[in-house]
Amino acid sequence: MPQRKGEVAINHRYCKRCNICPQFCPTNNLEIVKGKLVAYDRCIACFNCERYCPDMAIEVVKIYNVETPATG
Amino acid sequence: MSKLLLQGNQAIVYAAERAGLGFFAGYPITPASEILLEFVGRKRVKVLQMEDEIASINAIIGASLAGRKTMTATSGPGFSLMQESIGLAHMMEVPLVIVNVQRVGPSTGMPTFPAQGDIMQSRFGSHGDYCPIVFYPNSVEELYQHTFSAFNAAEESLSPVILLSDGFISHIYETVELKTYPTVDRTRPPLGMGRRHFTGLTHKDNTKPVTSDPEVHRALLRHLKKKCEDVSEKYNFYEYIGNDTADTLLISYGALSRAAYKFRDKYALFRPIRIFPIIKDLKEIAEQYESVIIMEMNLGQYRNQVESVVHKHVELVSLTGGKIDLKEIWDKLTAIKGRGRKRVSVAD
Amino acid sequence: MEDTTRFKRFLKEKNLPTPWCPGCGNGIILKSTCDAFDELNLDTDKTVVVSGIGCSGRSAGFFNLDSVHTAHGRAIPMAEGIKIANENLHVVVLSGDGDLLGIGGNHLLHASRRNTPITIICFSNEIYGMTGGQVSPTSKQGAKTITTPDGCKDTPINVQALIKAHNCFYARTTTFHLKHLKKCIVEALRHPGLAFVDVICQCIVNNGRRIGFKDGYDMLMHYKNTYKINENADLLKEGEIGITKVGVVK
Ligand SMILES: Cc1ncc(C[n+]2csc(CCOP(=O)(O)OP(=O)(O)O)c2C)c(N)n1
Ligand code: SF4
Ligand code: SF4
Ligand code: SF4
Ligand SMILES: [Mg+2]
């Protein structure tokens, strides 16, 4: 089964750390750590963060598929 | 060239159309209503009757930015409502012409009687510092001529120019030769052609607001002031009737200056047509006379301004309540003489 | 990969970031407006945006178009002057509820009566945000603000009734319902007369936080749970958003 993966880019100059995107992210891929927004590697390119960011500070920059080993 | 018998307010409309007016917005008010009325049906001008004077001035600011030459006309109460946006137009550097046909105030006062109570309002009515160009003719012919001056000065200075009139000269009928004076075209591209940001906030080069740098604000103020002063120099309109036998200079303007001609044997006469910025020559002229008197249909609004330029005491003859009576004027003038050179005001 | 950032061509990116508080909804409306411009492929040389004064009033300055930032309450007559002077321009007003419905309310009343073809996008955050959180014409009855500590006693302005009474276009949406928000703006821009889009949006700092919301997300979730889309309404009821049918209310 191919699984959709993504990657986001954060523009720290625009990001106001409002904590909207981390709460919209379905995979908990985003978090504000010590006053800075960080992204992990769990992005599935759902675009929620990009759409709801009021400050145009986060964008999905890559979408790709990974093959997951068949189970069962 | 045709000659027409026109009312003062009509003359403004005839001239405005010939000066290139493309858009007029206004709200009815005595004694300026004939201006709005006269525009109805004129094909070359878009005419809007707005819901109030605030809407009127903002509509003409917008239309001016969109590339048209624009004008509004009102009287004191409406002029007061426009003040905030007059400041905005200075800040955004928008050319427009605002006609104020003065009537007796404050408030609703005596709506059908002439007055000169908006002199300070013309100069200082909006908040903050600015340096408006203000014309105040004294005949129908001159209203016609200086409507052109107002439009041209507005274009050259990219600022709102005030054309003052009063319930007297706007309502009399006189013959006017419909001359075409040279006109100044718009140079700034209309809205829709750029990436500019016009704002009332302190700004630099119409790009974005800069609201916390005093130096940017000071530079902007210097620019706005210098620009209007420089342009005003091209419109040094005044009338001076010297008198070798007189020791006193009598200053007057607008409706009341027509009465002053009666006293030309006894006084030298000075009549500014561009009342702001104050004509610089006035200082030198005033120096040639022992004393200076000003006549105004208010409690001395222009006197204070004139004193700050001529640097000497100016006696005041004040006529309020919309009445111009030669005997009353003469009595007040002679009362000043009688009391010598003490600082007195002869008000009613 | 589909380019989801094409809307940026309508923005002056070098003027970013906006001056708005973290989590403020204004940025979402700014973005959605650009997105709608992009969908209609508006000509940047034929589009002008006009704002009044308020937090929302700062939006005009971020468009990569000619823009005008007027005095408080005066965006509508300014926009009408622009539109009537040059009918080829798309003229779009973006401003606050206090600006458009309070100090400028009389202009809206008459512009809608005249049906001047302009698009008005109202940032309805139910508060005077910029001045610190005073009650606004759209504040609901009972709303606690710094000037109504015991709850607002007045009825909020029924802007829908006002606009519809003059047979103009009226849509209501929120900053949570992004697709709907964009659609409302697109349809408003397509409408040949005056169009009004009422966007319920979050002022977190001077409103939301004081009435118990944690952050901008919390307010967005509140919109999600409160407002249901009704796409076929003559008149929207409380709790409904949608594009109302034009010309059915007499
Ligand atoms: C004539 C005038 N009165 C008052 C103000 C102060 N003022 C600035 S913004 C504002 C309220 C703005 O509220 P709203 O339009 O709802 O915008 P928001 O900040 O909520 O986006 C006020 C009262 C002003 N700038 N001008
Ligand atoms: S695109 Fe979706 S999954 Fe990826 S970071 Fe943004 S919200 Fe999370
Ligand atoms: S929504 Fe935008 S501004 Fe807020 S934390 Fe995420 S990236 Fe930063
Ligand atoms: S005060 Fe409110 S409306 Fe203004 S920027 Fe902050 S959150 Fe937004
Ligand atoms: Mg508001």
XYZ file of C-alpha atoms and ligand atoms in Angstrom:
721
model
C 0.000 0.000 0.000
C 1.513 3.382 -0.973
C 1.228 5.925 1.770
C 1.020 9.646 1.159
C 3.712 11.676 2.878
C 4.482 15.341 2.918
C 6.892 17.944 4.057
C 6.199 21.463 5.312
C 8.338 24.575 5.316
C 7.928 27.101 8.098
C 8.704 30.761 7.534
C 9.836 31.792 10.990
C 9.802 35.453 10.067
C 6.029 35.299 9.494
C 5.107 32.690 12.113
C 3.495 34.246 15.180
C 3.325 30.946 17.077
C -0.425 31.255 17.452
C -0.786 27.513 17.922
C -3.527 27.181 15.312
C -1.720 24.785 12.989
C -0.526 22.307 15.635
C -4.117 21.823 16.721
C -5.357 21.337 13.156
C -2.668 18.799 12.308
C -4.130 15.275 12.259
C -0.760 13.585 12.850
C 0.609 15.817 15.605
C 3.396 16.735 13.275
C 3.653 20.310 14.513
C 4.516 21.641 17.923
C 5.634 24.844 19.510
C 8.819 24.068 21.379
C 10.509 26.769 23.429
C 8.652 29.512 21.558
C 9.354 28.128 18.125
C 7.208 26.112 15.757
C 8.823 22.820 14.780
C 7.745 20.150 12.299
C 8.472 16.423 12.672
C 8.374 13.765 9.977
C 4.771 12.679 10.288
C 3.317 14.998 7.675
C 0.694 13.462 5.392
C 0.204 16.600 3.268
C -3.356 17.266 4.350
C -2.830 21.021 3.923
C -4.726 21.943 7.088
C -1.839 23.962 8.506
C -1.277 25.856 5.266
C -4.968 26.632 4.873
C -5.640 27.794 8.402
C -2.438 29.695 9.094
C -3.535 33.358 9.230
C -0.004 34.497 8.522
C 1.047 32.534 5.468
C 3.884 31.136 7.512
C 3.659 27.444 6.707
C 3.447 25.646 3.376
C 3.437 22.091 2.186
C 6.474 21.926 -0.056
C 6.689 18.257 -0.914
C 4.279 15.375 -1.434
C 5.476 11.850 -2.068
C 4.423 8.277 -1.637
C 6.164 5.633 0.381
C 5.484 1.934 0.041
C 4.500 0.386 3.295
C 5.127 -3.333 3.707
C 2.003 -5.375 3.148
C 0.667 -6.819 6.300
C -1.433 -9.883 6.993
C -16.357 85.088 -26.513
C -19.761 85.054 -24.948
C -20.957 87.121 -22.054
C -23.606 85.834 -19.721
C -25.531 87.177 -16.793
C -24.733 84.618 -14.121
C -25.317 84.078 -10.462
C -22.122 83.617 -8.425
C -22.808 79.946 -7.795
C -23.572 79.377 -11.469
C -20.306 81.003 -12.458
C -18.437 78.447 -10.369
C -20.148 75.644 -12.286
C -19.457 77.212 -15.685
C -15.796 77.590 -14.805
C -15.438 74.169 -13.195
C -16.723 72.480 -16.310
C -14.288 74.439 -18.458
C -11.437 73.687 -16.070
C -11.961 69.980 -16.693
C -14.193 68.896 -13.837
C -15.284 65.285 -14.306
C -16.998 64.424 -11.045
C -19.071 66.361 -8.537
C -20.586 65.072 -5.308
C -22.540 67.191 -2.890
C -25.340 67.548 -0.417
C -27.879 70.384 -0.513
C -27.299 73.377 1.749
C -28.162 77.063 1.576
C -26.512 79.155 0.171
C -24.554 76.613 -1.920
C -27.379 74.434 -3.255
C -27.505 76.122 -6.669
C -24.121 74.593 -7.466
C -25.433 71.025 -7.168
C -28.563 72.027 -9.031
C -26.658 73.688 -11.859
C -24.723 70.462 -12.493
C -27.821 68.346 -12.983
C -28.090 67.325 -16.602
C -24.582 68.423 -17.596
C -23.244 65.551 -19.657
C -19.534 65.990 -19.129
C -19.706 65.790 -15.360
C -20.769 62.805 -13.243
C -22.942 64.193 -10.502
C -23.823 62.464 -7.247
C -26.114 63.707 -4.541
C -24.723 61.911 -1.496
C -26.247 61.178 1.903
C -24.144 63.818 3.639
C -21.054 65.978 3.291
C -18.732 63.329 4.695
C -19.817 60.971 1.940
C -19.485 63.792 -0.589
C -15.881 64.601 0.182
C -14.867 60.961 0.398
C -16.543 60.224 -2.919
C -14.616 63.028 -4.596
C -11.353 61.891 -3.019
C -11.984 58.442 -4.474
C -12.991 59.821 -7.862
C -9.936 62.069 -7.914
C -7.637 59.130 -7.184
C -9.444 57.331 -9.995
C -8.272 60.077 -12.337
C -10.972 62.701 -12.511
C -10.891 66.331 -11.543
C -13.378 66.606 -8.717
C -15.233 69.161 -6.651
C -17.784 69.476 -3.878
C -19.679 72.515 -2.614
C -21.142 73.271 0.771
C -21.588 75.877 3.504
C -20.256 76.084 7.078
C -22.115 73.153 8.655
C -21.176 70.821 5.817
C -17.654 72.198 5.728
C -17.293 71.241 9.401
C -18.362 67.691 8.584
C -15.713 67.484 5.874
C -12.796 68.527 8.023
C -11.461 65.092 8.940
C -11.328 64.060 5.309
C -9.741 67.345 4.216
C -6.800 66.307 6.388
C -6.913 62.882 4.779
C -6.759 64.418 1.298
C -3.711 66.490 2.321
C -2.050 63.392 3.719
C -2.830 61.278 0.644
C -2.000 64.217 -1.661
C -5.270 64.212 -3.552
C -6.174 67.185 -5.742
C -9.726 68.443 -5.266
C -11.688 71.658 -4.991
C -13.969 72.385 -2.057
C -16.305 75.329 -2.402
C -17.566 76.806 0.851
C -20.283 79.425 0.471
C -20.282 80.950 3.936
C -23.389 81.716 5.931
C -23.906 83.006 9.464
C -22.926 80.526 12.177
C -22.151 78.927 14.525
C -24.536 76.045 14.017
C -27.570 76.685 11.846
C -27.235 80.398 12.623
C -28.781 82.558 9.910
C -28.794 80.260 6.877
C -29.751 82.840 4.282
C -27.367 85.575 5.430
C -23.746 85.945 4.324
C -20.807 85.670 6.723
C -17.065 85.217 6.832
C -16.980 82.924 9.807
C -15.062 80.054 8.237
C -11.703 81.737 7.763
C -10.045 79.807 10.578
C -11.879 76.665 9.585
C -10.461 76.943 6.081
C -6.947 77.275 7.386
C -6.941 75.118 10.503
C -10.159 73.088 10.404
C -8.652 69.627 10.248
C -6.408 68.199 12.927
C -2.646 68.148 12.644
C -0.501 70.465 10.556
C -1.124 71.290 6.953
C -0.889 74.322 4.748
C -3.949 74.759 2.546
C -4.325 77.067 -0.432
C -7.482 79.153 -0.037
C -9.030 81.593 -2.534
C -11.770 84.090 -1.754
C -12.930 86.193 -4.727
C -15.320 89.137 -4.416
C -17.371 89.164 -7.630
C -19.110 86.783 -9.970
C -16.445 87.371 -12.610
C -13.740 86.579 -10.084
C -15.527 83.473 -8.845
C -15.430 82.336 -12.454
C -11.740 83.147 -12.865
C -10.542 81.715 -9.586
C -12.461 78.497 -9.950
C -9.822 77.876 -12.640
C -7.115 78.981 -10.192
C -8.444 76.558 -7.591
C -8.458 73.612 -9.991
C -5.013 74.408 -11.299
C -3.502 74.954 -7.876
C -5.045 71.667 -6.726
C -3.441 69.789 -9.598
C -0.078 71.446 -9.135
C 0.035 70.980 -5.395
C -1.766 67.606 -5.320
C -3.853 68.947 -2.475
C -7.410 69.968 -1.669
C -7.873 73.650 -2.475
C -10.583 75.715 -0.812
C -12.626 78.211 -2.789
C -14.439 80.465 -0.357
C -17.501 82.450 -1.234
C -20.350 83.828 0.832
C -24.111 84.105 0.654
C -23.733 87.539 -0.905
C -21.383 87.048 -3.835
C -22.702 83.573 -4.568
C -26.214 84.927 -4.944
C -25.760 88.164 -6.866
C -26.017 88.251 -10.657
C -23.272 89.912 -12.728
C -22.129 89.599 -16.298
C -19.277 87.224 -16.884
C -17.132 86.841 -19.954
C -16.747 83.096 -20.414
C -12.987 83.119 -20.971
C -11.044 79.917 -21.064
C -8.060 80.156 -18.812
C -5.163 77.718 -19.176
C -5.736 74.474 -17.287
C -3.332 72.052 -15.673
C -3.689 68.373 -16.510
C -3.329 65.466 -14.146
C 0.081 63.849 -14.204
C -0.336 61.113 -11.602
C -1.656 57.868 -13.112
C -5.186 56.969 -11.990
C -5.994 54.107 -9.625
C -5.640 50.723 -11.200
C -2.281 51.367 -12.817
C 0.081 50.734 -9.973
C 0.913 49.034 -6.742
C 0.563 52.126 -4.592
C -0.951 52.403 -1.157
C -2.706 55.699 -0.418
C -3.093 56.099 3.311
C -3.827 58.688 5.950
C -1.208 57.067 8.138
C 2.260 58.535 8.036
C 3.978 56.930 5.079
C 6.869 57.066 2.692
C 6.486 57.048 -1.102
C 2.952 55.606 -1.111
C 4.198 52.113 -0.386
C 3.396 51.320 3.208
C 2.585 53.038 6.498
C 5.499 54.023 8.731
C 3.939 54.916 12.047
C 6.753 54.964 14.553
C 9.527 56.999 12.973
C 9.332 60.717 13.850
C 11.827 61.552 11.117
C 9.592 60.073 8.441
C 6.698 62.130 9.762
C 8.741 65.325 9.900
C 9.964 64.829 6.357
C 6.395 64.261 5.193
C 5.167 67.433 6.918
C 8.005 69.473 5.436
C 7.207 68.130 2.006
C 3.467 68.836 2.282
C 4.042 72.374 3.537
C 6.722 73.329 1.066
C 4.775 71.954 -1.862
C 1.680 74.041 -1.072
C 3.720 77.166 -0.323
C 5.690 76.858 -3.544
C 2.607 76.361 -5.668
C 0.768 79.193 -3.937
C 3.478 81.598 -5.116
C 2.147 81.150 -8.634
C -1.227 82.385 -7.480
C -0.269 85.651 -5.814
C -3.652 87.212 -6.403
C -4.517 90.365 -4.510
C -5.743 93.882 -5.120
C -3.880 96.847 -3.695
C -5.107 100.402 -4.161
C -2.432 102.686 -2.727
C -3.269 106.115 -1.390
C -0.552 108.794 -0.910
C -2.761 110.919 1.258
C -3.825 108.131 3.615
C -2.039 107.069 6.780
C -4.099 103.902 7.162
C -4.330 100.678 5.215
C -7.774 99.071 5.182
C -7.776 95.316 4.608
C -10.897 93.435 3.592
C -11.870 90.469 1.438
C -14.889 88.740 -0.114
C -18.311 90.368 0.087
C -17.247 93.040 2.552
C -14.391 94.244 0.351
C -16.990 95.553 -2.087
C -18.053 98.040 0.570
C -14.438 99.045 1.191
C -14.196 100.652 -2.269
C -16.464 103.392 -0.938
C -13.674 104.525 1.367
C -10.838 104.587 -1.127
C -10.428 108.363 -0.781
C -9.679 108.058 2.916
C -7.765 104.782 3.064
C -5.370 102.704 1.085
C -7.062 99.400 0.323
C -5.706 95.874 0.344
C -7.749 92.863 -0.658
C -6.239 89.374 -0.694
C -7.849 86.971 -3.157
C -5.608 84.103 -2.189
C -6.180 84.433 1.523
C -3.944 81.490 2.516
C -1.019 81.219 2.554
C -1.095 84.936 3.368
C 0.269 87.143 0.579
C 3.878 87.968 1.489
C 3.769 91.442 -0.120
C 1.307 92.495 2.538
C 4.106 93.027 5.050
C 5.867 95.568 2.851
C 2.620 97.277 1.923
C 1.542 97.547 5.556
C 4.898 99.117 6.463
C 4.066 102.131 4.305
C 1.150 103.091 6.521
C 0.979 104.302 10.054
C -1.895 102.050 10.981
C -3.724 99.039 9.639
C -7.413 98.235 9.967
C -9.113 95.021 8.933
C -12.833 94.657 8.265
C -14.363 91.227 8.547
C -17.772 89.606 8.900
C -16.608 87.700 11.973
C -14.974 88.494 15.310
C -11.482 88.921 13.880
C -10.486 85.575 12.439
C -8.203 86.937 9.732
C -6.875 89.757 11.875
C -4.855 87.423 14.050
C -3.377 85.769 11.005
C -2.512 89.078 9.381
C -0.888 90.395 12.545
C 1.428 87.438 12.604
C 2.642 88.426 9.118
C 2.775 92.234 9.257
C 4.165 92.217 12.801
C 2.117 95.139 13.932
C -1.128 95.776 15.660
C -4.158 95.599 13.385
C -7.405 97.314 14.379
C -10.614 95.410 13.770
C -13.947 96.425 12.352
C -16.212 93.484 12.875
C -19.601 93.119 11.221
C -21.528 90.044 12.186
C -25.115 88.944 11.694
C -24.984 89.076 7.914
C -25.457 92.827 7.670
C -23.323 95.138 5.496
C -24.261 98.764 6.167
C -22.046 101.604 4.941
C -23.067 103.985 7.717
C -22.305 101.393 10.356
C -18.923 100.713 8.768
C -18.096 104.400 8.641
C -19.086 104.902 12.254
C -16.891 102.023 13.314
C -13.961 103.224 11.222
C -14.128 106.732 12.653
C -14.505 105.373 16.169
C -11.121 103.698 15.744
C -9.535 106.995 14.613
C -11.196 108.792 17.490
C -9.700 106.460 20.051
C -6.192 106.906 18.768
C -3.830 103.970 18.512
C -4.857 101.973 21.525
C -5.628 98.336 20.911
C -9.388 98.255 20.582
C -11.871 96.174 18.719
C -15.066 97.718 17.553
C -17.426 94.820 17.461
C -21.169 94.853 17.548
C 1.751 19.095 -6.994
C -0.971 21.705 -7.282
C 0.188 25.227 -6.588
C -1.805 26.351 -3.571
C 0.046 29.626 -3.221
C -0.954 31.311 -6.461
C -3.003 33.759 -4.398
C 0.278 35.327 -3.314
C 0.532 37.239 -6.546
C -2.123 39.529 -5.100
C -0.052 40.203 -1.989
C 2.816 42.547 -1.277
C 4.891 39.904 0.416
C 7.575 42.362 1.373
C 5.063 44.156 3.591
C 4.437 40.970 5.581
C 4.107 39.993 8.361
C 0.819 41.712 9.089
C 0.534 43.728 12.314
C -2.237 41.479 13.602
C -2.068 39.503 16.852
C -1.164 35.806 16.824
C -4.277 33.826 15.946
C -6.273 36.800 14.671
C -8.721 35.841 11.929
C -8.005 38.852 9.743
C -5.158 37.081 7.956
C -7.476 34.260 6.931
C -9.841 36.749 5.264
C -6.929 38.513 3.584
C -5.747 35.208 2.163
C -9.196 34.044 1.107
C -9.836 37.338 -0.666
C -6.626 36.909 -2.659
C -7.623 33.326 -3.334
C -10.972 34.487 -4.707
C -9.191 37.115 -6.840
C -7.010 34.327 -8.172
C -9.925 32.052 -8.956
C -11.552 34.809 -11.001
C -8.158 35.744 -12.377
C -8.844 39.418 -11.706
C -6.698 41.856 -13.625
C -4.368 43.493 -11.102
C -4.474 46.668 -13.172
C -8.229 46.835 -12.898
C -8.731 45.993 -9.248
C -8.617 48.424 -6.346
C -9.058 47.665 -2.653
C -10.278 50.165 -0.108
C -10.210 49.910 3.688
C -11.378 51.979 6.608
C -9.733 52.228 10.013
C -9.363 49.405 12.505
C -7.227 46.281 12.721
C -9.095 45.014 9.676
C -8.564 48.393 8.011
C -4.895 47.560 7.641
C -5.679 44.875 5.057
C -5.643 47.200 2.044
C -1.927 47.808 2.498
C -1.066 44.172 1.835
C -2.562 43.873 -1.626
C -0.238 44.047 -4.572
C -2.660 46.455 -6.255
C -3.462 50.114 -5.975
C -5.100 50.450 -2.592
C -6.628 53.163 -0.454
C -6.764 53.374 3.332
C -9.442 55.927 4.166
C -10.664 57.659 7.317
C -12.660 55.668 9.895
C -16.011 54.698 8.392
C -15.460 56.214 4.970
C -14.354 53.278 2.852
C -17.751 52.903 1.190
C -18.243 56.444 -0.163
C -14.589 56.460 -1.237
C -15.149 53.173 -3.076
C -18.301 54.528 -4.690
C -16.409 57.577 -5.923
C -13.730 55.337 -7.429
C -16.227 52.998 -9.053
C -18.391 55.732 -10.512
C -15.356 57.623 -11.773
C -14.059 54.510 -13.531
C -16.612 51.784 -14.082
C -13.990 49.395 -15.473
C -12.446 48.888 -12.060
C -13.320 46.117 -9.623
C -13.620 47.971 -6.338
C -13.411 45.873 -3.199
C -13.887 47.193 0.318
C -12.334 45.285 3.236
C -13.115 46.691 6.641
C -14.339 46.098 10.161
C -17.807 45.785 11.644
C -17.333 48.964 13.677
C -16.070 50.825 10.638
C -18.727 49.687 8.160
C -21.750 49.337 10.429
C -21.072 51.801 13.237
C -19.404 55.049 12.215
C -19.927 54.286 8.523
C -23.378 52.720 8.821
C -25.181 55.546 7.105
C -22.989 55.132 4.038
C -23.835 51.411 3.813
C -27.518 52.218 4.094
C -27.292 54.555 1.124
C -24.759 52.684 -0.974
C -27.042 49.646 -0.857
C -29.995 51.832 -1.750
C -28.010 53.072 -4.762
C -26.847 49.509 -5.464
C -23.399 50.785 -6.445
C -21.498 47.802 -7.908
C -18.830 47.340 -5.248
C -17.917 44.299 -3.156
C -17.831 44.780 0.599
C -16.106 42.260 2.845
C -16.928 42.902 6.478
C -14.636 41.564 9.208
C -17.357 40.838 11.778
C -15.410 40.148 14.948
C -18.201 41.597 17.086
C -15.804 44.035 18.720
C -13.827 47.235 18.262
C -10.547 45.390 18.130
C -8.054 48.127 17.462
C -9.182 50.401 20.272
C -9.017 47.674 22.883
C -12.270 45.723 22.859
C -15.275 48.018 23.172
C -18.774 46.838 22.277
C -19.522 47.001 18.540
C -22.715 47.175 16.463
C -22.522 43.412 15.850
C -21.907 42.400 19.489
C -24.615 39.978 20.574
C -27.022 40.706 23.403
C -25.327 39.763 26.618
C -21.818 40.142 25.150
C -19.299 41.146 27.782
C -16.849 43.740 26.550
C -14.791 46.375 28.321
C -17.597 48.903 27.819
C -20.387 46.432 28.638
C -19.068 44.568 31.695
C -22.611 43.474 32.589
C -23.382 42.308 29.072
C -24.517 44.246 26.016
C -28.161 45.248 26.304
C -28.691 46.329 22.696
C -29.760 44.233 19.738
C -26.973 43.601 17.227
C -27.472 45.340 13.899
C -29.426 43.215 11.439
C -27.186 43.890 8.478
C -28.732 41.071 6.486
C -32.149 42.757 6.677
C -30.652 46.086 5.668
C -28.829 44.713 2.629
C -31.676 42.458 1.557
C -34.219 45.243 1.908
C -32.398 46.930 -0.954
C -32.158 43.754 -3.024
C -28.393 43.557 -2.835
C -26.224 40.460 -2.475
C -25.774 39.189 1.080
C -23.660 36.245 2.215
C -22.570 35.196 5.670
C -19.639 32.921 6.378
C -16.867 32.351 8.917
C -13.107 32.032 9.019
C -13.479 28.332 9.804
C -15.456 27.502 6.649
C -12.634 28.245 4.230
C -14.107 26.817 1.035
C -17.358 28.534 1.785
C -15.596 31.792 2.614
C -13.849 31.770 -0.728
C -17.025 30.856 -2.569
C -18.906 33.716 -0.919
C -16.244 36.211 -2.007
C -16.126 34.782 -5.535
C -19.898 35.014 -5.892
C -19.896 38.509 -4.423
C -17.289 39.600 -6.954
C -19.412 38.121 -9.731
C -22.538 39.923 -8.578
C -23.322 42.901 -10.834
C -24.551 45.189 -8.034
C -23.560 45.877 -4.460
C -22.452 42.739 -2.639
C -21.876 42.345 1.078
C -19.997 39.430 2.619
C -20.333 39.202 6.373
C -17.353 37.219 7.642
C -17.580 36.117 11.240
C -13.989 36.165 12.386
C -11.980 35.843 15.549
C -10.486 38.695 17.507
C -8.703 36.613 20.074
C -6.848 39.261 22.029
C -9.466 41.932 22.636
C -12.552 39.738 22.557
C -12.184 35.955 22.533
C -9.781 35.577 25.400
C -11.909 37.763 27.645
C -15.001 35.636 27.114
C -13.372 32.306 27.789
C -11.742 31.208 24.523
C -8.256 29.798 24.855
C -6.843 30.794 21.483
C -7.682 31.379 17.827
C -8.143 27.659 17.239
C -10.677 27.485 20.032
C -12.707 30.249 18.372
C -12.508 28.535 14.985
C -13.832 25.352 16.575
C -16.651 27.364 18.065
C -17.589 28.575 14.561
C -17.378 25.002 13.308
C -19.822 23.829 15.953
C -22.156 26.810 15.826
C -22.671 27.610 12.154
C -24.326 25.333 9.626
C -24.309 26.017 5.921
C -27.688 26.700 4.329
C -27.173 27.255 0.623
C -30.756 27.793 -0.296
C -32.029 30.481 2.021
C -33.987 33.592 1.341
C -32.950 34.798 4.748
C -30.368 33.198 7.009
C -31.377 32.318 10.543
C -29.132 32.656 13.537
C -26.497 29.959 13.408
C -26.731 29.686 9.630
C -24.240 30.758 7.015
C -24.753 30.857 3.286
C -25.318 32.929 0.201
C -28.860 34.233 0.247
C -30.962 34.462 -2.873
C -30.967 37.924 -4.348
C -34.199 39.704 -5.010
C -36.634 37.538 -3.100
C -37.225 39.690 -0.040
C -39.530 42.605 -0.638
C -13.159 59.456 13.659
C -12.492 58.401 14.447
N -13.042 57.999 15.612
C -12.442 57.035 16.328
C -11.292 56.448 15.888
C -10.643 55.369 16.712
N -10.831 54.033 16.168
C -9.873 53.443 15.436
S -10.275 51.886 14.970
C -11.750 51.978 15.763
C -12.685 50.810 15.818
C -12.476 49.823 14.779
O -13.362 48.783 14.950
P -13.675 47.836 13.739
O -14.068 48.618 12.556
O -14.650 46.809 14.205
O -12.259 47.198 13.378
P -11.418 46.056 14.109
O -10.310 46.739 14.814
O -12.320 45.318 15.039
O -10.955 45.207 12.990
C -11.918 53.217 16.372
C -13.104 53.562 17.162
C -10.750 56.903 14.678
N -9.619 56.389 14.157
N -11.367 57.866 13.977
S 0.034 19.276 6.005
Fe -1.350 18.340 7.459
S -0.137 16.676 8.263
Fe 1.304 18.001 7.296
S 1.967 19.303 8.936
Fe 0.302 20.358 7.911
S -1.478 19.787 9.094
Fe 0.123 18.361 9.651
S -0.770 28.825 12.198
Fe 0.858 29.962 11.189
S 1.415 31.582 12.602
Fe 0.238 30.074 13.757
S 1.775 28.717 14.610
Fe 1.169 27.819 12.682
S 2.604 28.627 11.182
Fe 2.796 29.891 13.008
S -6.936 43.166 18.524
Fe -8.240 41.547 17.768
S -8.814 42.155 15.690
Fe -7.052 43.385 16.298
S -5.283 42.253 15.525
Fe -5.593 41.626 17.643
S -6.861 39.824 17.501
Fe -7.006 40.850 15.539
Mg -14.404 44.809 14.694
